[in-house]
Coordinates of C-alpha atoms in Angstrom, one line a residue:
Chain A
X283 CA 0.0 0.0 0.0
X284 CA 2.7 2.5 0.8
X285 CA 4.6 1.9 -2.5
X286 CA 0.9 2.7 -4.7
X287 CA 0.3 5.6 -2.2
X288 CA 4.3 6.9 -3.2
X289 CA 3.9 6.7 -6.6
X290 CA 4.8 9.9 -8.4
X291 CA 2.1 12.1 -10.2
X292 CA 3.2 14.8 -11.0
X293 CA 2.0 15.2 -14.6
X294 CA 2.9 18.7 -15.9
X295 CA 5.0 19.4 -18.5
X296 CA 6.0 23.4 -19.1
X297 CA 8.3 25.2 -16.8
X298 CA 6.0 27.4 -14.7
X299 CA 3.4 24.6 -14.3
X300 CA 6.2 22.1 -13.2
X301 CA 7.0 24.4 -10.1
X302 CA 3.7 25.0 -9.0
X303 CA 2.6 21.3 -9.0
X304 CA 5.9 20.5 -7.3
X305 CA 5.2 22.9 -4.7
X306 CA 1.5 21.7 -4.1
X307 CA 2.2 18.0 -3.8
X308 CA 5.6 18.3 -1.8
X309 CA 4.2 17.7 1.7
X310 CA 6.2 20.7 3.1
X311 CA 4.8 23.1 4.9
X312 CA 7.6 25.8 4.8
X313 CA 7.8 27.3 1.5
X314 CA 4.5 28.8 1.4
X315 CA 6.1 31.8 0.0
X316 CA 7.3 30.0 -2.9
X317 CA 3.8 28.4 -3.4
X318 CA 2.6 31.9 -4.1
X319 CA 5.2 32.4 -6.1
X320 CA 4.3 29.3 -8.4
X321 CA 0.6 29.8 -8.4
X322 CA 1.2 33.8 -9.6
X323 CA 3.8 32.7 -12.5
X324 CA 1.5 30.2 -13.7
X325 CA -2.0 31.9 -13.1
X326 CA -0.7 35.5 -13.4
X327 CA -1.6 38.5 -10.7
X328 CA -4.7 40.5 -10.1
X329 CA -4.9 43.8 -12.3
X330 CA -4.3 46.8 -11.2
X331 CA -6.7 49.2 -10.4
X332 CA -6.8 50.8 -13.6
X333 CA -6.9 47.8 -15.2
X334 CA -10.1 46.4 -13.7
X335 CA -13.6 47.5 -12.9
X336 CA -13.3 47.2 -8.4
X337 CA -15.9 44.1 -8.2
X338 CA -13.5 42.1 -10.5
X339 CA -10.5 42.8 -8.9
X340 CA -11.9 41.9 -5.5
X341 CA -13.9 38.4 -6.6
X342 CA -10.4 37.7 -8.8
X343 CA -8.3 38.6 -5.0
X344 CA -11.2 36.4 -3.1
X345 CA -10.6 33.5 -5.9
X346 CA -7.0 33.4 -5.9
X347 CA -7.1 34.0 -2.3
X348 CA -8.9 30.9 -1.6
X349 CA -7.4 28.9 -3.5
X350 CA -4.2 29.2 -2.3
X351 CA -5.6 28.9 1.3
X352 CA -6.8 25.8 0.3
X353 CA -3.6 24.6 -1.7
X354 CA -1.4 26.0 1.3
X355 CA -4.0 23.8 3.7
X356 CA -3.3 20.5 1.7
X357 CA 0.2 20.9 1.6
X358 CA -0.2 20.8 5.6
X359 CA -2.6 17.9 5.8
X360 CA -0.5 15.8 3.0
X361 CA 2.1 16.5 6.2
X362 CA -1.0 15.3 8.7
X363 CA -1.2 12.3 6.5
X364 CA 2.2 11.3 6.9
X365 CA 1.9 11.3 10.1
X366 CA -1.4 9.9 11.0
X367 CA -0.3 6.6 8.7
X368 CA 3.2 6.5 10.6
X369 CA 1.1 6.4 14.1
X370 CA -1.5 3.5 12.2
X371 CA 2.2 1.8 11.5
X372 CA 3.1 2.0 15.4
X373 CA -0.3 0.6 16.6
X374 CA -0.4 -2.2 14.2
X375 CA 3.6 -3.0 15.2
X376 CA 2.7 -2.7 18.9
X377 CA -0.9 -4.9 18.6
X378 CA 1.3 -7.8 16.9
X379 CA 3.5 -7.9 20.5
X380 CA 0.3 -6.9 22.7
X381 CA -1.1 -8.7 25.6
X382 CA -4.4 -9.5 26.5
X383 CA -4.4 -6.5 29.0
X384 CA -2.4 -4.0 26.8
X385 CA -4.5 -4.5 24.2
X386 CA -7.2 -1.9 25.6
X387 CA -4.5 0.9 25.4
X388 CA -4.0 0.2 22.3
X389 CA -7.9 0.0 20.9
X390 CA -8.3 3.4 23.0
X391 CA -5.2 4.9 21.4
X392 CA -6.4 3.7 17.6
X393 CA -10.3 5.4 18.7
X394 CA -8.5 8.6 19.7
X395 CA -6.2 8.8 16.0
X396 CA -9.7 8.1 14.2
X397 CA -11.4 11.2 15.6
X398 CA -8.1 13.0 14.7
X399 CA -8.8 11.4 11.0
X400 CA -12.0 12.9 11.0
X401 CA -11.1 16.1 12.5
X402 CA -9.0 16.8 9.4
X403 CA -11.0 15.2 7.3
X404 CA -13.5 17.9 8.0
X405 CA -11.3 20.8 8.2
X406 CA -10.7 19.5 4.3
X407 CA -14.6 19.4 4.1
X408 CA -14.5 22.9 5.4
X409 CA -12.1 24.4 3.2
X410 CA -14.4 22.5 0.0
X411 CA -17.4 24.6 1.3
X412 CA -15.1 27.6 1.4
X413 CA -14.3 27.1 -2.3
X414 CA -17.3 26.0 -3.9
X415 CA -19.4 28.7 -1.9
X416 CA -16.8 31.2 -3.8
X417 CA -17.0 29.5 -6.6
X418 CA -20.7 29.8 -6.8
X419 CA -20.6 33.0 -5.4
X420 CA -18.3 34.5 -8.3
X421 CA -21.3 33.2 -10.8
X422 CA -23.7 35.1 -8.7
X423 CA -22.1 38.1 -9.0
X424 CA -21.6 37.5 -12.6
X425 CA -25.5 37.3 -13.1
X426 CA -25.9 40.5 -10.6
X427 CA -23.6 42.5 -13.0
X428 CA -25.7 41.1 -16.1
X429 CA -28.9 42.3 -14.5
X430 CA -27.1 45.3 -14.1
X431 CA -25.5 45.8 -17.2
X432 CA -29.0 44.8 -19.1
X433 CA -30.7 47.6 -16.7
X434 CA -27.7 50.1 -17.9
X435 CA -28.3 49.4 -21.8
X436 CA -32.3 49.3 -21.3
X437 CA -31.8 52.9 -20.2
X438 CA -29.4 53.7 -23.1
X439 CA -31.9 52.3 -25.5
X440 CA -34.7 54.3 -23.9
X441 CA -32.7 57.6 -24.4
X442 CA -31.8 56.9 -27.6
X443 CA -34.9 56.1 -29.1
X444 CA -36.6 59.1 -27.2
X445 CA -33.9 61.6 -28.9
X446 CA -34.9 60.2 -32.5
Chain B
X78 CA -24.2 -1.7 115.1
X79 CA -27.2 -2.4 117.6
X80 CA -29.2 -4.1 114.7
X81 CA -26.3 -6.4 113.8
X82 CA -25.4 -7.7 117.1
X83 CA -29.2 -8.2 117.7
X84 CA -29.1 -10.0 114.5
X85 CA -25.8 -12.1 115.6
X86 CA -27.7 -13.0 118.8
X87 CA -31.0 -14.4 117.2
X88 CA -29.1 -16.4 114.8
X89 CA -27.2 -18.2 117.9
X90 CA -30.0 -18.8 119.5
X91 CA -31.8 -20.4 117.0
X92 CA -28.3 -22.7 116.3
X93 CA -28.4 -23.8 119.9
X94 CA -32.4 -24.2 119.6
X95 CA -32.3 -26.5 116.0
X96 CA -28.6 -28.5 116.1
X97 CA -29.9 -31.2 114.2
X98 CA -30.7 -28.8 111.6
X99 CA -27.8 -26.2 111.4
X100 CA -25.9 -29.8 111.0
X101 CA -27.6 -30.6 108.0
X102 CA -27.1 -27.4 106.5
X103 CA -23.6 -27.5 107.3
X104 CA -23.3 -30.6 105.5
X105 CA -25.4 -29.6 102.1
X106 CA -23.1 -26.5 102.4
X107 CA -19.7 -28.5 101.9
X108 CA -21.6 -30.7 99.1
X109 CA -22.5 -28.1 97.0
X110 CA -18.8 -25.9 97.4
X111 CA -17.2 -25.8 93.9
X112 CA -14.0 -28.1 93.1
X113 CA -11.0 -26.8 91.5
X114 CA -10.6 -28.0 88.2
X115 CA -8.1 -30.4 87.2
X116 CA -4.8 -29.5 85.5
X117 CA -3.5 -31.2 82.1
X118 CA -0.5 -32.9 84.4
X119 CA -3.3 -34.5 86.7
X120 CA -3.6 -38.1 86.6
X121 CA -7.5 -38.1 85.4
X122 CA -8.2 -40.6 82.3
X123 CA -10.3 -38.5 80.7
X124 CA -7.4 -36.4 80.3
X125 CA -5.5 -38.9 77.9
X126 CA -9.2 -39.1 76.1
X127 CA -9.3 -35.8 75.2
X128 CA -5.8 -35.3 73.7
X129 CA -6.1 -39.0 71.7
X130 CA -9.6 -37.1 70.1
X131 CA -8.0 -33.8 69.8
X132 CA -4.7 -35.4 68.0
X133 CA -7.3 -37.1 65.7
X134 CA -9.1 -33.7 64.6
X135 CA -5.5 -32.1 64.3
X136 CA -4.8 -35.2 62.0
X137 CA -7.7 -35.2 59.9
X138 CA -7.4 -31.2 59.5
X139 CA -3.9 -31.8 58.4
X140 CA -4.4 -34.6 56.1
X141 CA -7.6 -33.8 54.7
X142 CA -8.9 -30.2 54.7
X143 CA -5.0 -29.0 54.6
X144 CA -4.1 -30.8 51.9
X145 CA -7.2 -29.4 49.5
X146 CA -6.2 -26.2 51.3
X147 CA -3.1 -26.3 49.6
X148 CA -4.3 -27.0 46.5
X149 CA -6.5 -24.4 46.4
X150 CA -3.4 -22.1 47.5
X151 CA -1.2 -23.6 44.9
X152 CA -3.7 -23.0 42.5
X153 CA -4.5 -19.2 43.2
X154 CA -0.9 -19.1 42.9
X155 CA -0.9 -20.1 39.7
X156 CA -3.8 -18.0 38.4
X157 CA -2.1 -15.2 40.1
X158 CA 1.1 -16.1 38.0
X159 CA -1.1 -16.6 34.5
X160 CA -2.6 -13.1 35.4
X161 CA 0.9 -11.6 35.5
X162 CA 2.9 -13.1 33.0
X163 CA 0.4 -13.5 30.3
X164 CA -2.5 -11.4 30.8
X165 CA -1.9 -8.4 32.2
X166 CA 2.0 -8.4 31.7
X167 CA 3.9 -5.0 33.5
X168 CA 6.0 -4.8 30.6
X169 CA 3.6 -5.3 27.7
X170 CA 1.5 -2.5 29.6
X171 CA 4.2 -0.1 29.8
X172 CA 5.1 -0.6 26.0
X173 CA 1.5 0.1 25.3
X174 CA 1.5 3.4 27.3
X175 CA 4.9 4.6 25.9
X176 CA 3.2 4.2 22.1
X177 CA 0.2 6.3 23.4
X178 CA 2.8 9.1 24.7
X179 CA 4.5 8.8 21.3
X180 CA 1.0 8.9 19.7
X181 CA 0.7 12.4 21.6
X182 CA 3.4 13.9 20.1
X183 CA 1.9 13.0 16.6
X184 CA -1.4 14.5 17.5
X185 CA 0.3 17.7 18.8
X186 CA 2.1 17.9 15.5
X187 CA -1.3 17.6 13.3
X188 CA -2.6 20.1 15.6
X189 CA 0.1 22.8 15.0
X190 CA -0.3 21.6 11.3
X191 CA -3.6 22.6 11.3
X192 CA -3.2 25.9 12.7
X193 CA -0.8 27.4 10.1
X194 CA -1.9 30.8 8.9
X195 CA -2.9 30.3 5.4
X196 CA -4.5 33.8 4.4
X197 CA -3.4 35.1 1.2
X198 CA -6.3 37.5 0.6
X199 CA -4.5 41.3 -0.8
X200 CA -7.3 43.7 -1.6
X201 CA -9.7 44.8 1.8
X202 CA -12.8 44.0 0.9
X203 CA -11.9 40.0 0.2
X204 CA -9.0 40.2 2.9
X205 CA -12.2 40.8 5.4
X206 CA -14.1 38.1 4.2
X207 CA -11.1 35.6 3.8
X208 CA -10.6 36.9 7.8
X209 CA -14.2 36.1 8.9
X210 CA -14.0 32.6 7.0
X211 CA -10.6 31.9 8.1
X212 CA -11.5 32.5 12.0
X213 CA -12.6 29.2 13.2
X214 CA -15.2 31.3 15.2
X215 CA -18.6 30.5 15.5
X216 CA -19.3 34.3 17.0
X217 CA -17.9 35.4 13.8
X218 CA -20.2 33.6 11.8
X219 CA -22.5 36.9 12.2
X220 CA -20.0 38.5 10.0
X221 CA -20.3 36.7 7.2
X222 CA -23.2 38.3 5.7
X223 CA -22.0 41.9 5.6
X224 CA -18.5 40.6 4.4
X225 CA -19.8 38.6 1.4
X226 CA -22.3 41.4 0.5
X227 CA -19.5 43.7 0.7
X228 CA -17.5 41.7 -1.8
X229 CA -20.0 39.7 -4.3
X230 CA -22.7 42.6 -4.2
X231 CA -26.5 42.4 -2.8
X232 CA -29.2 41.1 -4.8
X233 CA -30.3 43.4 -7.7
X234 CA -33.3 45.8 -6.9
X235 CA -37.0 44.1 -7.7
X236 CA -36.8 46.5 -11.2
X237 CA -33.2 45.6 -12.3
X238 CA -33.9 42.2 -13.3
X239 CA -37.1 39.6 -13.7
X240 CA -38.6 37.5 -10.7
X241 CA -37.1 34.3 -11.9
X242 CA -33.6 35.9 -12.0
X243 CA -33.8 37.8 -8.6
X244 CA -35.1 34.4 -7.4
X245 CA -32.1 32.3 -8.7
X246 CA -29.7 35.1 -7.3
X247 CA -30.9 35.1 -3.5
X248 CA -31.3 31.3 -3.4
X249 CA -27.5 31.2 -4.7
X250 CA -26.3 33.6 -2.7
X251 CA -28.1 32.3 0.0
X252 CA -26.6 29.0 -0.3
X253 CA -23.2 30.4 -0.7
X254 CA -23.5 32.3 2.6
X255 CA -24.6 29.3 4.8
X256 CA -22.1 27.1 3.2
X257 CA -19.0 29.5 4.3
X258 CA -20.7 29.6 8.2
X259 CA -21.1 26.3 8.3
X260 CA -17.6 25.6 7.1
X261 CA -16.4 28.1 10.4
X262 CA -19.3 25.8 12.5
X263 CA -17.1 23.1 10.8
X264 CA -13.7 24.2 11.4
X265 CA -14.8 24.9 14.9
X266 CA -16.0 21.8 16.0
X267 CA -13.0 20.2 14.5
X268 CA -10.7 22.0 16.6
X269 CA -13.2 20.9 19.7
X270 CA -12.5 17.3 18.6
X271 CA -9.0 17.7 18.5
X272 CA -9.1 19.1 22.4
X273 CA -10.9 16.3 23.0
X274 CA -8.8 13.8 21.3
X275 CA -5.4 14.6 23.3
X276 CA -7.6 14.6 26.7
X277 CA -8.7 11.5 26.3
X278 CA -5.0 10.2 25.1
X279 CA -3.7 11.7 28.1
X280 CA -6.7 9.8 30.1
X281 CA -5.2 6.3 28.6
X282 CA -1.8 7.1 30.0
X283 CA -3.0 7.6 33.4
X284 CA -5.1 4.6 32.9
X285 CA -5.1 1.6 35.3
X286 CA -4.9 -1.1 32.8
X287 CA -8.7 -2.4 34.2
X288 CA -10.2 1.1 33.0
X289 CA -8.6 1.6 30.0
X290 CA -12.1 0.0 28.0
X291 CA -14.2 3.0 30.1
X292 CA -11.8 5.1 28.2
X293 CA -12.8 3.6 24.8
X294 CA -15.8 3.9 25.4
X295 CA -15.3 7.2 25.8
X296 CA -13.4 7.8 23.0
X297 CA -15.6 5.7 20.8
X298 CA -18.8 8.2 21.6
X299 CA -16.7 11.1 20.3
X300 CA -16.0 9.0 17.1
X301 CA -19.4 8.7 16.4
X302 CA -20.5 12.4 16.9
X303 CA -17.7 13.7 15.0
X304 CA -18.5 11.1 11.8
X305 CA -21.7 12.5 12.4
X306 CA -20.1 16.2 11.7
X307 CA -18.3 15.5 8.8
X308 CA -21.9 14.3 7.3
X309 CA -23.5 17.4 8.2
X310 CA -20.2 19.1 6.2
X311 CA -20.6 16.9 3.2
X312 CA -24.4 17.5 3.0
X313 CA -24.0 20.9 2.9
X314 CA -21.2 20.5 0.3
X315 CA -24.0 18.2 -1.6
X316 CA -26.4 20.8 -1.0
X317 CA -24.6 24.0 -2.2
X318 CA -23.4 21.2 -5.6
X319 CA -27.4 20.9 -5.9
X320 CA -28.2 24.3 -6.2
X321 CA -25.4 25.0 -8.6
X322 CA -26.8 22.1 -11.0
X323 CA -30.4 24.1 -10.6
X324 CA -28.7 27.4 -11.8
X325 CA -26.8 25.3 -15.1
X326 CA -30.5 24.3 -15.5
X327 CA -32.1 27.3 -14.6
X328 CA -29.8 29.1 -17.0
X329 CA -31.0 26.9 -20.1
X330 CA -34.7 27.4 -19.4
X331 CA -34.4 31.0 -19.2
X332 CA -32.5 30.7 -22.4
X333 CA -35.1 29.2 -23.9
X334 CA -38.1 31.6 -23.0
X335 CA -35.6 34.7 -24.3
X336 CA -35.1 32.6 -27.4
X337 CA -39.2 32.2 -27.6
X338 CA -40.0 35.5 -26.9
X339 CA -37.3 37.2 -29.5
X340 CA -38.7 34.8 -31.9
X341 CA -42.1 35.4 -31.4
X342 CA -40.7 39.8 -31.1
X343 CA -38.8 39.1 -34.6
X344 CA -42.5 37.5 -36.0
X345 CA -44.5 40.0 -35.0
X346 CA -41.8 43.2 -36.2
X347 CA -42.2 41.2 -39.7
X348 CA -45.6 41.3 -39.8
X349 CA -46.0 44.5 -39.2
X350 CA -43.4 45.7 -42.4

């Protein structure tokens, strides 16, 4: 099981893209700085004000923003994974020597490392809502801006056809 | 003193008077004085008796109840020695407690894991959301609304659009909002578990090896509720997936009454030529 789990998938082939996904699968948790790095080389940086009506700007920041949370987030519970299959290794090494008697520390002990499994599992769930809520959110205010927009060239229209 | 030497006096008298009786009560008298009793070095038979039948019992306790006495010992002994060598071992026990301290160590390292800063967030009006969303707070989750309005707009006024597309727009919105406070309910709770977690790994350390079950018990009740979280998570991660299918849909059927109604505009403009 640990040799599938290590096998390497990394899968990008360009320069820029070969960084970033090297950066998100690595496991570390100390170059978040260079993870920022990747993901603005390869996904470019917000405009600048001129460049940009404000609501864009600010939905692009909120994107990128949480996707890099959530990219940053991984990298740490990749790391939590590490460790929460080394600590499955040490129960299973310990329950092959265990006594009738010991055994009960060691049942209690695997219980407690489940409910830290599923404590990360839904911080992971969390950071999902996080995302897709943005995610749908960004749509939303796409179709607020079409209504908008449609009101803006309604009134345009009106004008114009009233000055003919 | 008068009354007891008139008492001595009548009882002489009546001595002289009745001989024949004070004789007889004389002689009842030294009947009925108690013996001393009889000493084991005395010569009395019934002596030997009693030490024969006493040397009998002590013989039949020895061979008979002793001897299943001592088997009884010997094998309480034994049980006592399976009990410590193969059941409840010292040195089995204390390996098992060193792996849950070593187990603690891993736990506190997930936990610091999980509380990295991960903002990245530039501009203020999505720094303040990501801030609120970020906060693992639950009396932030008041926040959210004014945050996410600030950044993704409020709904469009009742004249800037139809009823089926100011209808779409709240629910979505709507659903985006209670998906990002229930991922800081989320978030919360998980950092509740956690707490809980290393308490109750601390608890199996201090365990006596007889209570270490009450712990898993224990342990196996905050299993359950937190499986029972991360379904409440994933059904609002369903949820929030649902109502993005119904806007792809919703999208398509308003497509096709604007594609109606321009057809049916573009008829009725060539009639009219």
């Amino acid at each position: 099981m640990s040799k599938i789990f290590h096998v390497n998938l990394n899968s990008a082939t360009l320069p820029n893209p070969q960084v970033f996904e090297a950066a998100i699968r690595d496991h570390q948790v100390s170059n978040f700085s260079s993870l920022t790095a990747a993901f603005g080389n390869t996904y470019g940086l917000i405009p600048v004000a001129t460049a940009a009506n404000p609501t864009d700007r600010a939905i692009s920041d909120m994107d990128d923003a949480l996707a890099l949370d959530n990219l940053k987030m991984l990298k740490a519970s990749d790391q939590a994974t590490d460790i929460e299959l080394q600590s499955a290794d040490s129960i299973e090494n310990a329950a092959s020597q265990a006594a009738p008697g010991s055994a009960p520390f060691l049942t209690a002990a695997a219980i407690v490392s489940g409910i830290h499994s599923q404590a990360l599992t839904q911080k992971m769930l969390a950071a999902e809502l996080r995302q897709e809520a943005a995610r749908l959110a960004h749509r939303n205010a796409l179709r607020k801006e079409n209504a908008a927009n449609t009101t803006q060239l309604r009134g345009v229209l009106v004008n114009l056809l009233q000055h003919q | 003193m008068t009354k007891i030497t008139d008492l001595l006096r009548t009882v002489k008298d009546w001595l002289f008077g009745h001989k024949l009786r004070a004789a007889i009560l004389a002689l009842v008298l030294v009947l009925t004085t108690p013996w001393p009793a009889r000493a084991q070095f005395g010569l009395d038979p019934c002596c030997a008796m009693l030490a024969a039948g006493l040397a009998s019992v002590q013989s039949a306790l020895t061979s008979v109840v002793g001897g299943g006495l001592n088997q009884i010992l010997g094998m309480d002994k034994a049980m006592q020695q399976f009990q410590q060598t193969v059941v409840w071992p010292q040195a089995l026990i204390n390996q098992a407690k060193s792996l849950v301290g070593l187990l603690q160590g891993n736990f506190k390292q997930i936990q610091n894991l999980m509380k990295l800063p991960v903002s990245s967030a530039t501009l203020p009006a999505s720094q303040q959301l990501e801030q609120v969303l970020l906060s693992r707070n639950p009396n932030q989750i008041a926040q959210t609304s004014g945050a996410y309005t600030a950044l993704y707009g409020p709904v469009p006024a009742p004249t800037a659009a139809s009823p089926q597309v100011l209808n779409m727009v709240d629910m979505t919105d709507a659903a985006a909002e209670t998906a990002m406070k229930r991922a800081i309910e989320i978030d919360a709770l998980a950092d509740l578990e956690l707490q809980a977690a290393n308490q109750l790994n601390q608890s199996i350390q201090n365990a006596a090896p007889g209570s270490a079950p009450i712990i898993e018990a224990q342990a196996d009740a905050w299993l359950i509720r937190a499986n029972a979280y991360t379904q409440a998570a994933t059904a609002d991660l369903m949820r929030l997936r649902s109502i993005d299918l119904a806007n792809a849909s919703a999208d398509i059927k308003m497509g096709a009454t604007n594609t109606t109604n321009l057809r049916q505009a573009l008829a009725n403009l060539l009639e009219h030529q």
